[in-house]
Amino acid sequence: MALTDIAVRNAKSRDKLYRLFDERGMYLEVSTTGGKWWRLKYRFGGKEKRLSLGVYPDVSLKDARDHRDDPRKLLAKGIDPSIERKVQKAATVERAANSFEAVAREWYARQAPGWAPSHAEKIMGRLEKDVFPWLGGRAIAEIKAPEVLTVLRRVEARGALDTAHRVHQNCGQVFRYAVATGRAERDVSADLRGALPPARHTHFPSVTEPAEVAGLLRALDGFQGTFVVQCALRLAPLLFVRPGELRTAQWTQFDLDKAQWRYTVSKTKTEHLVPLATQTVVILRDLHALTGQRKYVFPGRDVKKPMSGAAINAALRRMGFDTKEEITGHGFRAMARTILHEHLRFPSEVIEHQLAHRVPDALGTAYNRTKFIDDRIAMMQQWADYLDKLKAGANTNPV
């Protein structure tokens, strides 16, 4: 007789495993501990075989019967349900290993060690936010160009056109890696060239007129926030390094007696030397009394970590500056580059080396941390003196 829900529910454990049979080869197997498993008994190629249909009560009597019918249909076609299940399981495992997300994370793991941490974080953040939710589980070889375009349009629709272009670029890198590793035939993202409107790249806002710089410097000196952030604000125009390099500066990189700061440039992975003006050393010595026992020169709320990447711009906004139109933490670099060349008349190659830009020379050297070092030492001191004069209201005409 066919089983009933009541009979299945009331089946108790016994001293030995036993079975309650249903129709068409299905039965319930009850263990000595009370566990209940649905099984299907069938014959294939003259051999008796069994197939699991699930565990009760997760799989009800009705669901178990539904699960039974599919294998029986395969038997009618001359297919062994056990073999078919193994094939499907293997296909599922292979599909998961070759999904867009799996390939993307593998590509990322290989590339990220050569990137700056902030750059690596941005790339994975874009993939996790804008791509994985929609394409992550798809087999990368099956993804078509229109599907990628839908993802890009979704990013564009929220007003992040530049991000959409970057997502397009990252998807292309993943697809090309999949091609190289034999998991895709081609980079379908290449078909989307021109599908997005061109992004308008804008420079970081900056203050480059000496009279305006004077007001900015006085505002920085008058900042009412924490001493750590105030020091970072005062040092930003004096050092004009990248904001991420300033906020992650470590005390072990500084030799205040020699007035030097040595660190590895985040973009070029090259060593860089920053000569420190006397004004800079004074600020750093004051700050050393507070944070000198810490790893970072500018520790954050968690003193084991550096100051937040948003701290400088947040402080500028608190002082009333528009970080979209007037000045940002990165804008101090443009300010120094412009005034050092146009007003203090320093050669552009000296300035570019101090900015840690790649400046190929006649010998093909892309970057040399000590190139023009004497000129750079003089420039950094003259720059600090010039900023002091601006704050004091001195004549701002070109030297």
PDB file of C-alpha atoms in Angstrom, residues 117-119 121-122 228 232 236 239 241-250 253 261 295-300 305-312:
ATOM      1  CA  PRO A 117      45.950  48.753  -2.004  1.00  0.00           C
ATOM      2  CA  SER A 118      43.571  51.619  -2.751  1.00  0.00           C
ATOM      3  CA  HIS A 119      43.509  50.730  -6.464  1.00  0.00           C
ATOM      4  CA  GLU A 121      40.086  47.953  -3.314  1.00  0.00           C
ATOM      5  CA  LYS A 122      38.357  50.118  -5.915  1.00  0.00           C
ATOM      6  CA  VAL A 228      46.268  65.230  13.854  1.00  0.00           C
ATOM      7  CA  ALA A 232      47.837  66.895   7.949  1.00  0.00           C
ATOM      8  CA  ALA A 236      49.563  68.890   2.595  1.00  0.00           C
ATOM      9  CA  LEU A 239      54.750  68.296   0.843  1.00  0.00           C
ATOM     10  CA  VAL A 241      52.369  64.306  -2.190  1.00  0.00           C
ATOM     11  CA  ARG A 242      49.375  62.171  -3.129  1.00  0.00           C
ATOM     12  CA  PRO A 243      46.712  62.238  -0.378  1.00  0.00           C
ATOM     13  CA  GLY A 244      46.890  58.469   0.131  1.00  0.00           C
ATOM     14  CA  GLU A 245      50.658  58.652   0.596  1.00  0.00           C
ATOM     15  CA  LEU A 246      50.344  61.443   3.133  1.00  0.00           C
ATOM     16  CA  ARG A 247      47.670  59.810   5.287  1.00  0.00           C
ATOM     17  CA  THR A 248      49.464  56.418   5.331  1.00  0.00           C
ATOM     18  CA  ALA A 249      52.890  57.903   6.123  1.00  0.00           C
ATOM     19  CA  GLN A 250      54.771  55.940   8.795  1.00  0.00           C
ATOM     20  CA  GLN A 253      60.030  56.439   6.902  1.00  0.00           C
ATOM     21  CA  TRP A 261      61.037  61.313   4.059  1.00  0.00           C
ATOM     22  CA  LYS A 295      52.966  53.231  13.474  1.00  0.00           C
ATOM     23  CA  TYR A 296      51.238  55.929  11.448  1.00  0.00           C
ATOM     24  CA  VAL A 297      52.031  59.622  11.511  1.00  0.00           C
ATOM     25  CA  PHE A 298      48.311  60.362  11.143  1.00  0.00           C
ATOM     26  CA  PRO A 299      46.459  57.574  12.991  1.00  0.00           C
ATOM     27  CA  GLY A 300      42.699  57.285  12.678  1.00  0.00           C
ATOM     28  CA  LYS A 305      45.050  52.178  11.203  1.00  0.00           C
ATOM     29  CA  PRO A 306      45.837  55.372   9.279  1.00  0.00           C
ATOM     30  CA  MET A 307      43.561  58.370   9.076  1.00  0.00           C
ATOM     31  CA  SER A 308      40.490  57.965   6.875  1.00  0.00           C
ATOM     32  CA  GLY A 309      40.886  58.714   3.186  1.00  0.00           C
ATOM     33  CA  ALA A 310      37.991  61.157   3.473  1.00  0.00           C
ATOM     34  CA  ALA A 311      39.400  63.116   6.433  1.00  0.00           C
ATOM     35  CA  ILE A 312      41.198  65.872   4.491  1.00  0.00           C
TER      36      ILE A 312
END
